[in-house]
């Protein structure tokens, strides 16, 4: 049976489901609904949805066929008139029918708290999320006995013994060698050492002045997340298709695992926002490299213990690896991440769908990041409460990263660079022309304003 393309909308009284079914046998169509369950069947199509709230048969329900658009239009009454059904655009979650399962290494169940007690209210869930200590370093999560099954990695540390099978093929993607044999602490130490070693002072100096106008233009660019109206936001047709075809998974996750996943979310969104800003919204053939390289969650399989640590790592890597390395640009990207989080769940899912597409199209086996991380994020995020993202975004305003927080000598480089403003010289020892002097003074003024 085929799961058809569909979309859902609502008003105070009804749920409307539009189902595109060009090959349907109209005379054999059946629609059943009971409480949160809604089932549509019209050979060769079958659609079963788990709605966010109850519906009821009251004589006002209807099924209409639109021959022009090849769509069935279902109208079903809400049991509680005026109730708002949250998350109707989270199609993968609507398609996932929860089942009673026993917990084992193969079972994945979303929001274990709600599985244990389906009567938990959203207010209680929000109160629970409010207690996340984003700013306080958390003790490193310890999973199963890794001495037996090997070190784990990926989304919620649920994968192992995968990368070792083709280590040579992914040597340029995953910077850590044989991750199954290195603890999380060792991965972190190796990553910090590598970042410090690979910092290029000349590149940073050059970008400070030679690329200043270009970087200013990047910072001034209005990204989609800055101008989108979330009150009218909807997924486009391609995104709806991909949401429908995501795997239907559920996850058993501890509070600690969710905390780590959300910190890596920040890390991955930073890498994505950097690429969007530096390409001015037009992804390039290097976008897959940029996103995977900037995110230490991806290329180092790293877990973070606090939001502050995640942000410091993001900024540091943005000054070491990509084409444009500039402190002010990195600060702008941090604001981008905050804005994306404030836009909420639907927009974050949109970003991860875009990342998923980039990795699938970029070649060089980067689809492996989808297998280890991004696909799971696309599914799991659809069940996260909006309050969690607001809480995380609010903490961005409390974190002020200073240059001295980075294990990089950028303060010394900038001090040396701006000292030249006192007596700028050319290669012959003569004073530079007035235009060059004015340019340097403008750059210093911008630098001072951003510090």
PDB file of N, CA and C in Angstrom, residues 60-139:
ATOM      1  N   UNK A  60     -21.503  15.976  11.007  1.00  0.00           N
ATOM      2  CA  UNK A  60     -20.965  17.074  10.209  1.00  0.00           C
ATOM      3  C   UNK A  60     -19.737  16.663   9.411  1.00  0.00           C
ATOM      4  N   UNK A  61     -19.271  15.419   9.594  1.00  0.00           N
ATOM      5  CA  UNK A  61     -18.098  14.949   8.865  1.00  0.00           C
ATOM      6  C   UNK A  61     -18.450  14.749   7.391  1.00  0.00           C
ATOM      7  N   UNK A  62     -17.430  14.866   6.544  1.00  0.00           N
ATOM      8  CA  UNK A  62     -17.675  14.698   5.112  1.00  0.00           C
ATOM      9  C   UNK A  62     -16.392  14.268   4.405  1.00  0.00           C
ATOM     10  N   UNK A  63     -16.598  13.615   3.243  1.00  0.00           N
ATOM     11  CA  UNK A  63     -15.491  13.250   2.359  1.00  0.00           C
ATOM     12  C   UNK A  63     -15.878  13.690   0.956  1.00  0.00           C
ATOM     13  N   UNK A  64     -15.063  14.541   0.355  1.00  0.00           N
ATOM     14  CA  UNK A  64     -15.342  15.034  -0.989  1.00  0.00           C
ATOM     15  C   UNK A  64     -14.168  14.713  -1.907  1.00  0.00           C
ATOM     16  N   UNK A  65     -14.476  14.469  -3.171  1.00  0.00           N
ATOM     17  CA  UNK A  65     -13.449  14.189  -4.174  1.00  0.00           C
ATOM     18  C   UNK A  65     -13.356  15.364  -5.126  1.00  0.00           C
ATOM     19  N   UNK A  66     -12.140  15.912  -5.253  1.00  0.00           N
ATOM     20  CA  UNK A  66     -11.895  17.027  -6.175  1.00  0.00           C
ATOM     21  C   UNK A  66     -11.190  16.477  -7.401  1.00  0.00           C
ATOM     22  N   UNK A  67     -11.931  16.344  -8.496  1.00  0.00           N
ATOM     23  CA  UNK A  67     -11.380  15.725  -9.702  1.00  0.00           C
ATOM     24  C   UNK A  67     -10.296  16.579 -10.341  1.00  0.00           C
ATOM     25  N   UNK A  68     -10.382  17.892 -10.172  1.00  0.00           N
ATOM     26  CA  UNK A  68      -9.385  18.782 -10.782  1.00  0.00           C
ATOM     27  C   UNK A  68      -8.005  18.599 -10.160  1.00  0.00           C
ATOM     28  N   UNK A  69      -7.956  18.405  -8.842  1.00  0.00           N
ATOM     29  CA  UNK A  69      -6.674  18.267  -8.157  1.00  0.00           C
ATOM     30  C   UNK A  69      -6.351  16.827  -7.767  1.00  0.00           C
ATOM     31  N   UNK A  70      -7.272  15.887  -8.091  1.00  0.00           N
ATOM     32  CA  UNK A  70      -7.093  14.474  -7.706  1.00  0.00           C
ATOM     33  C   UNK A  70      -6.896  14.331  -6.206  1.00  0.00           C
ATOM     34  N   UNK A  71      -7.740  15.035  -5.434  1.00  0.00           N
ATOM     35  CA  UNK A  71      -7.602  15.028  -3.987  1.00  0.00           C
ATOM     36  C   UNK A  71      -8.917  14.652  -3.306  1.00  0.00           C
ATOM     37  N   UNK A  72      -8.775  13.898  -2.225  1.00  0.00           N
ATOM     38  CA  UNK A  72      -9.877  13.716  -1.293  1.00  0.00           C
ATOM     39  C   UNK A  72      -9.771  14.811  -0.243  1.00  0.00           C
ATOM     40  N   UNK A  73     -10.913  15.399   0.120  1.00  0.00           N
ATOM     41  CA  UNK A  73     -10.950  16.439   1.140  1.00  0.00           C
ATOM     42  C   UNK A  73     -11.811  15.928   2.304  1.00  0.00           C
ATOM     43  N   UNK A  74     -11.145  15.584   3.387  1.00  0.00           N
ATOM     44  CA  UNK A  74     -11.833  15.051   4.565  1.00  0.00           C
ATOM     45  C   UNK A  74     -12.091  16.167   5.567  1.00  0.00           C
ATOM     46  N   UNK A  75     -13.278  16.196   6.117  1.00  0.00           N
ATOM     47  CA  UNK A  75     -13.610  17.135   7.182  1.00  0.00           C
ATOM     48  C   UNK A  75     -14.154  16.335   8.360  1.00  0.00           C
ATOM     49  N   UNK A  76     -13.493  16.485   9.515  1.00  0.00           N
ATOM     50  CA  UNK A  76     -13.869  15.739  10.713  1.00  0.00           C
ATOM     51  C   UNK A  76     -13.965  16.708  11.876  1.00  0.00           C
ATOM     52  N   UNK A  77     -14.999  16.560  12.700  1.00  0.00           N
ATOM     53  CA  UNK A  77     -15.230  17.488  13.811  1.00  0.00           C
ATOM     54  C   UNK A  77     -14.332  17.168  14.999  1.00  0.00           C
ATOM     55  N   UNK A  78     -13.842  18.215  15.628  1.00  0.00           N
ATOM     56  CA  UNK A  78     -13.106  18.043  16.892  1.00  0.00           C
ATOM     57  C   UNK A  78     -14.097  17.694  18.002  1.00  0.00           C
ATOM     58  N   UNK A  79     -13.664  16.827  18.886  1.00  0.00           N
ATOM     59  CA  UNK A  79     -14.527  16.459  20.005  1.00  0.00           C
ATOM     60  C   UNK A  79     -14.733  17.647  20.934  1.00  0.00           C
ATOM     61  N   UNK A  80     -13.659  18.423  21.126  1.00  0.00           N
ATOM     62  CA  UNK A  80     -13.725  19.600  21.991  1.00  0.00           C
ATOM     63  C   UNK A  80     -13.608  20.845  21.117  1.00  0.00           C
ATOM     64  N   UNK A  81     -14.733  21.466  20.841  1.00  0.00           N
ATOM     65  CA  UNK A  81     -14.743  22.645  19.980  1.00  0.00           C
ATOM     66  C   UNK A  81     -13.856  23.734  20.573  1.00  0.00           C
ATOM     67  N   UNK A  82     -13.009  24.310  19.727  1.00  0.00           N
ATOM     68  CA  UNK A  82     -12.106  25.366  20.181  1.00  0.00           C
ATOM     69  C   UNK A  82     -10.728  24.865  20.567  1.00  0.00           C
ATOM     70  N   UNK A  83     -10.564  23.555  20.703  1.00  0.00           N
ATOM     71  CA  UNK A  83      -9.249  23.016  21.056  1.00  0.00           C
ATOM     72  C   UNK A  83      -8.291  23.183  19.886  1.00  0.00           C
ATOM     73  N   UNK A  84      -7.083  23.655  20.191  1.00  0.00           N
ATOM     74  CA  UNK A  84      -6.059  23.785  19.150  1.00  0.00           C
ATOM     75  C   UNK A  84      -5.199  22.528  19.125  1.00  0.00           C
ATOM     76  N   UNK A  85      -5.111  21.895  17.964  1.00  0.00           N
ATOM     77  CA  UNK A  85      -4.284  20.699  17.795  1.00  0.00           C
ATOM     78  C   UNK A  85      -2.873  21.140  17.411  1.00  0.00           C
ATOM     79  N   UNK A  86      -1.938  20.943  18.328  1.00  0.00           N
ATOM     80  CA  UNK A  86      -0.564  21.373  18.098  1.00  0.00           C
ATOM     81  C   UNK A  86       0.189  20.343  17.246  1.00  0.00           C
ATOM     82  N   UNK A  87       1.042  20.840  16.363  1.00  0.00           N
ATOM     83  CA  UNK A  87       1.943  19.967  15.622  1.00  0.00           C
ATOM     84  C   UNK A  87       1.333  19.271  14.426  1.00  0.00           C
ATOM     85  N   UNK A  88       0.325  19.856  13.789  1.00  0.00           N
ATOM     86  CA  UNK A  88      -0.287  19.213  12.631  1.00  0.00           C
ATOM     87  C   UNK A  88       0.626  19.210  11.406  1.00  0.00           C
ATOM     88  N   UNK A  89       1.691  20.031  11.452  1.00  0.00           N
ATOM     89  CA  UNK A  89       2.640  20.015  10.344  1.00  0.00           C
ATOM     90  C   UNK A  89       3.775  19.017  10.566  1.00  0.00           C
ATOM     91  N   UNK A  90       3.795  18.365  11.733  1.00  0.00           N
ATOM     92  CA  UNK A  90       4.819  17.354  12.021  1.00  0.00           C
ATOM     93  C   UNK A  90       4.340  16.002  11.484  1.00  0.00           C
ATOM     94  N   UNK A  91       4.418  15.838  10.173  1.00  0.00           N
ATOM     95  CA  UNK A  91       3.762  14.716   9.506  1.00  0.00           C
ATOM     96  C   UNK A  91       4.331  13.366   9.905  1.00  0.00           C
ATOM     97  N   UNK A  92       5.645  13.299  10.106  1.00  0.00           N
ATOM     98  CA  UNK A  92       6.244  12.010  10.488  1.00  0.00           C
ATOM     99  C   UNK A  92       5.702  11.532  11.817  1.00  0.00           C
ATOM    100  N   UNK A  93       5.550  12.454  12.751  1.00  0.00           N
ATOM    101  CA  UNK A  93       5.014  12.076  14.061  1.00  0.00           C
ATOM    102  C   UNK A  93       3.557  11.636  13.957  1.00  0.00           C
ATOM    103  N   UNK A  94       2.774  12.308  13.118  1.00  0.00           N
ATOM    104  CA  UNK A  94       1.377  11.916  12.944  1.00  0.00           C
ATOM    105  C   UNK A  94       1.256  10.514  12.354  1.00  0.00           C
ATOM    106  N   UNK A  95       2.238  10.135  11.541  1.00  0.00           N
ATOM    107  CA  UNK A  95       2.222   8.819  10.907  1.00  0.00           C
ATOM    108  C   UNK A  95       2.743   7.717  11.816  1.00  0.00           C
ATOM    109  N   UNK A  96       3.377   8.092  12.921  1.00  0.00           N
ATOM    110  CA  UNK A  96       3.966   7.110  13.824  1.00  0.00           C
ATOM    111  C   UNK A  96       2.947   6.684  14.857  1.00  0.00           C
ATOM    112  N   UNK A  97       2.521   5.448  14.777  1.00  0.00           N
ATOM    113  CA  UNK A  97       1.545   4.901  15.714  1.00  0.00           C
ATOM    114  C   UNK A  97       2.289   4.244  16.854  1.00  0.00           C
ATOM    115  N   UNK A  98       2.130   4.773  18.066  1.00  0.00           N
ATOM    116  CA  UNK A  98       2.843   4.226  19.212  1.00  0.00           C
ATOM    117  C   UNK A  98       2.318   2.855  19.569  1.00  0.00           C
ATOM    118  N   UNK A  99       3.253   1.994  19.919  1.00  0.00           N
ATOM    119  CA  UNK A  99       2.906   0.640  20.320  1.00  0.00           C
ATOM    120  C   UNK A  99       3.513   0.349  21.684  1.00  0.00           C
ATOM    121  N   UNK A 100       2.867  -0.511  22.425  1.00  0.00           N
ATOM    122  CA  UNK A 100       3.442  -0.952  23.686  1.00  0.00           C
ATOM    123  C   UNK A 100       4.577  -1.912  23.382  1.00  0.00           C
ATOM    124  N   UNK A 101       5.741  -1.574  23.916  1.00  0.00           N
ATOM    125  CA  UNK A 101       6.922  -2.372  23.620  1.00  0.00           C
ATOM    126  C   UNK A 101       7.713  -2.618  24.885  1.00  0.00           C
ATOM    127  N   UNK A 102       8.531  -3.641  24.847  1.00  0.00           N
ATOM    128  CA  UNK A 102       9.493  -3.872  25.919  1.00  0.00           C
ATOM    129  C   UNK A 102      10.787  -3.206  25.535  1.00  0.00           C
ATOM    130  N   UNK A 103      11.533  -2.756  26.534  1.00  0.00           N
ATOM    131  CA  UNK A 103      12.746  -2.011  26.276  1.00  0.00           C
ATOM    132  C   UNK A 103      13.889  -2.963  25.996  1.00  0.00           C
ATOM    133  N   UNK A 104      14.518  -2.817  24.844  1.00  0.00           N
ATOM    134  CA  UNK A 104      15.740  -3.554  24.543  1.00  0.00           C
ATOM    135  C   UNK A 104      16.590  -2.702  23.635  1.00  0.00           C
ATOM    136  N   UNK A 105      17.721  -3.208  23.211  1.00  0.00           N
ATOM    137  CA  UNK A 105      18.683  -2.399  22.463  1.00  0.00           C
ATOM    138  C   UNK A 105      18.162  -1.995  21.103  1.00  0.00           C
ATOM    139  N   UNK A 106      17.114  -2.652  20.612  1.00  0.00           N
ATOM    140  CA  UNK A 106      16.610  -2.343  19.273  1.00  0.00           C
ATOM    141  C   UNK A 106      15.396  -1.423  19.291  1.00  0.00           C
ATOM    142  N   UNK A 107      14.788  -1.231  20.466  1.00  0.00           N
ATOM    143  CA  UNK A 107      13.557  -0.448  20.551  1.00  0.00           C
ATOM    144  C   UNK A 107      13.891   1.033  20.661  1.00  0.00           C
ATOM    145  N   UNK A 108      13.168   1.859  19.947  1.00  0.00           N
ATOM    146  CA  UNK A 108      13.341   3.297  19.996  1.00  0.00           C
ATOM    147  C   UNK A 108      11.985   3.917  20.276  1.00  0.00           C
ATOM    148  N   UNK A 109      11.830   4.581  21.430  1.00  0.00           N
ATOM    149  CA  UNK A 109      10.536   5.144  21.790  1.00  0.00           C
ATOM    150  C   UNK A 109      10.700   6.613  22.159  1.00  0.00           C
ATOM    151  N   UNK A 110       9.923   7.455  21.515  1.00  0.00           N
ATOM    152  CA  UNK A 110      10.003   8.896  21.714  1.00  0.00           C
ATOM    153  C   UNK A 110       9.319   9.311  22.997  1.00  0.00           C
ATOM    154  N   UNK A 111       9.965  10.277  23.709  1.00  0.00           N
ATOM    155  CA  UNK A 111       9.368  10.878  24.894  1.00  0.00           C
ATOM    156  C   UNK A 111       8.895   9.822  25.874  1.00  0.00           C
ATOM    157  N   UNK A 112       9.863   9.145  26.486  1.00  0.00           N
ATOM    158  CA  UNK A 112       9.537   8.054  27.395  1.00  0.00           C
ATOM    159  C   UNK A 112       8.673   8.527  28.551  1.00  0.00           C
ATOM    160  N   UNK A 113       8.782   9.803  28.917  1.00  0.00           N
ATOM    161  CA  UNK A 113       7.954  10.332  29.994  1.00  0.00           C
ATOM    162  C   UNK A 113       6.477  10.216  29.649  1.00  0.00           C
ATOM    163  N   UNK A 114       6.135  10.578  28.423  1.00  0.00           N
ATOM    164  CA  UNK A 114       4.733  10.502  28.015  1.00  0.00           C
ATOM    165  C   UNK A 114       4.293   9.075  27.774  1.00  0.00           C
ATOM    166  N   UNK A 115       5.238   8.164  27.459  1.00  0.00           N
ATOM    167  CA  UNK A 115       4.870   6.765  27.293  1.00  0.00           C
ATOM    168  C   UNK A 115       4.509   6.144  28.627  1.00  0.00           C
ATOM    169  N   UNK A 116       5.198   6.609  29.681  1.00  0.00           N
ATOM    170  CA  UNK A 116       4.916   6.064  31.009  1.00  0.00           C
ATOM    171  C   UNK A 116       3.591   6.586  31.537  1.00  0.00           C
ATOM    172  N   UNK A 117       3.233   7.791  31.131  1.00  0.00           N
ATOM    173  CA  UNK A 117       2.002   8.386  31.640  1.00  0.00           C
ATOM    174  C   UNK A 117       1.433   9.295  30.570  1.00  0.00           C
ATOM    175  N   UNK A 118       0.454   8.807  29.844  1.00  0.00           N
ATOM    176  CA  UNK A 118      -0.106   9.571  28.736  1.00  0.00           C
ATOM    177  C   UNK A 118      -0.879  10.785  29.201  1.00  0.00           C
ATOM    178  N   UNK A 119      -1.126  10.896  30.518  1.00  0.00           N
ATOM    179  CA  UNK A 119      -1.902  12.011  31.023  1.00  0.00           C
ATOM    180  C   UNK A 119      -1.029  13.198  31.434  1.00  0.00           C
ATOM    181  N   UNK A 120       0.282  13.122  31.201  1.00  0.00           N
ATOM    182  CA  UNK A 120       1.159  14.225  31.552  1.00  0.00           C
ATOM    183  C   UNK A 120       0.782  15.439  30.730  1.00  0.00           C
ATOM    184  N   UNK A 121       0.562  16.564  31.361  1.00  0.00           N
ATOM    185  CA  UNK A 121       0.117  17.763  30.660  1.00  0.00           C
ATOM    186  C   UNK A 121       1.300  18.485  30.039  1.00  0.00           C
ATOM    187  N   UNK A 122       0.986  19.360  29.068  1.00  0.00           N
ATOM    188  CA  UNK A 122       2.045  20.142  28.437  1.00  0.00           C
ATOM    189  C   UNK A 122       2.677  21.080  29.456  1.00  0.00           C
ATOM    190  N   UNK A 123       1.860  21.590  30.413  1.00  0.00           N
ATOM    191  CA  UNK A 123       2.429  22.472  31.421  1.00  0.00           C
ATOM    192  C   UNK A 123       3.463  21.746  32.266  1.00  0.00           C
ATOM    193  N   UNK A 124       3.181  20.467  32.622  1.00  0.00           N
ATOM    194  CA  UNK A 124       4.141  19.690  33.382  1.00  0.00           C
ATOM    195  C   UNK A 124       5.388  19.415  32.564  1.00  0.00           C
ATOM    196  N   UNK A 125       5.188  19.153  31.259  1.00  0.00           N
ATOM    197  CA  UNK A 125       6.333  18.932  30.382  1.00  0.00           C
ATOM    198  C   UNK A 125       7.182  20.191  30.295  1.00  0.00           C
ATOM    199  N   UNK A 126       6.530  21.348  30.185  1.00  0.00           N
ATOM    200  CA  UNK A 126       7.266  22.600  30.097  1.00  0.00           C
ATOM    201  C   UNK A 126       8.009  22.882  31.395  1.00  0.00           C
ATOM    202  N   UNK A 127       7.372  22.593  32.530  1.00  0.00           N
ATOM    203  CA  UNK A 127       8.037  22.797  33.808  1.00  0.00           C
ATOM    204  C   UNK A 127       9.274  21.911  33.905  1.00  0.00           C
ATOM    205  N   UNK A 128       9.154  20.702  33.373  1.00  0.00           N
ATOM    206  CA  UNK A 128      10.288  19.783  33.372  1.00  0.00           C
ATOM    207  C   UNK A 128      11.417  20.331  32.508  1.00  0.00           C
ATOM    208  N   UNK A 129      11.086  20.852  31.327  1.00  0.00           N
ATOM    209  CA  UNK A 129      12.101  21.405  30.438  1.00  0.00           C
ATOM    210  C   UNK A 129      12.757  22.634  31.031  1.00  0.00           C
ATOM    211  N   UNK A 130      12.011  23.407  31.807  1.00  0.00           N
ATOM    212  CA  UNK A 130      12.540  24.631  32.373  1.00  0.00           C
ATOM    213  C   UNK A 130      13.710  24.335  33.308  1.00  0.00           C
ATOM    214  N   UNK A 131      13.766  23.130  33.836  1.00  0.00           N
ATOM    215  CA  UNK A 131      14.809  22.762  34.771  1.00  0.00           C
ATOM    216  C   UNK A 131      16.100  22.310  34.110  1.00  0.00           C
ATOM    217  N   UNK A 132      16.151  22.327  32.785  1.00  0.00           N
ATOM    218  CA  UNK A 132      17.416  22.043  32.120  1.00  0.00           C
ATOM    219  C   UNK A 132      18.427  23.107  32.525  1.00  0.00           C
ATOM    220  N   UNK A 133      19.570  22.678  33.012  1.00  0.00           N
ATOM    221  CA  UNK A 133      20.620  23.615  33.399  1.00  0.00           C
ATOM    222  C   UNK A 133      21.560  23.805  32.219  1.00  0.00           C
ATOM    223  N   UNK A 134      21.118  24.624  31.264  1.00  0.00           N
ATOM    224  CA  UNK A 134      21.899  24.808  30.045  1.00  0.00           C
ATOM    225  C   UNK A 134      23.281  25.376  30.328  1.00  0.00           C
ATOM    226  N   UNK A 135      23.384  26.221  31.341  1.00  0.00           N
ATOM    227  CA  UNK A 135      24.622  26.963  31.583  1.00  0.00           C
ATOM    228  C   UNK A 135      25.572  26.268  32.539  1.00  0.00           C
ATOM    229  N   UNK A 136      25.113  25.193  33.172  1.00  0.00           N
ATOM    230  CA  UNK A 136      25.946  24.489  34.145  1.00  0.00           C
ATOM    231  C   UNK A 136      26.486  23.224  33.515  1.00  0.00           C
ATOM    232  N   UNK A 137      27.785  23.038  33.638  1.00  0.00           N
ATOM    233  CA  UNK A 137      28.416  21.862  33.041  1.00  0.00           C
ATOM    234  C   UNK A 137      27.888  20.600  33.701  1.00  0.00           C
ATOM    235  N   UNK A 138      27.443  19.670  32.892  1.00  0.00           N
ATOM    236  CA  UNK A 138      26.864  18.430  33.373  1.00  0.00           C
ATOM    237  C   UNK A 138      27.909  17.322  33.359  1.00  0.00           C
ATOM    238  N   UNK A 139      27.727  16.381  34.244  1.00  0.00           N
ATOM    239  CA  UNK A 139      28.630  15.239  34.285  1.00  0.00           C
ATOM    240  C   UNK A 139      28.487  14.425  33.012  1.00  0.00           C
TER     241      UNK A 139
END
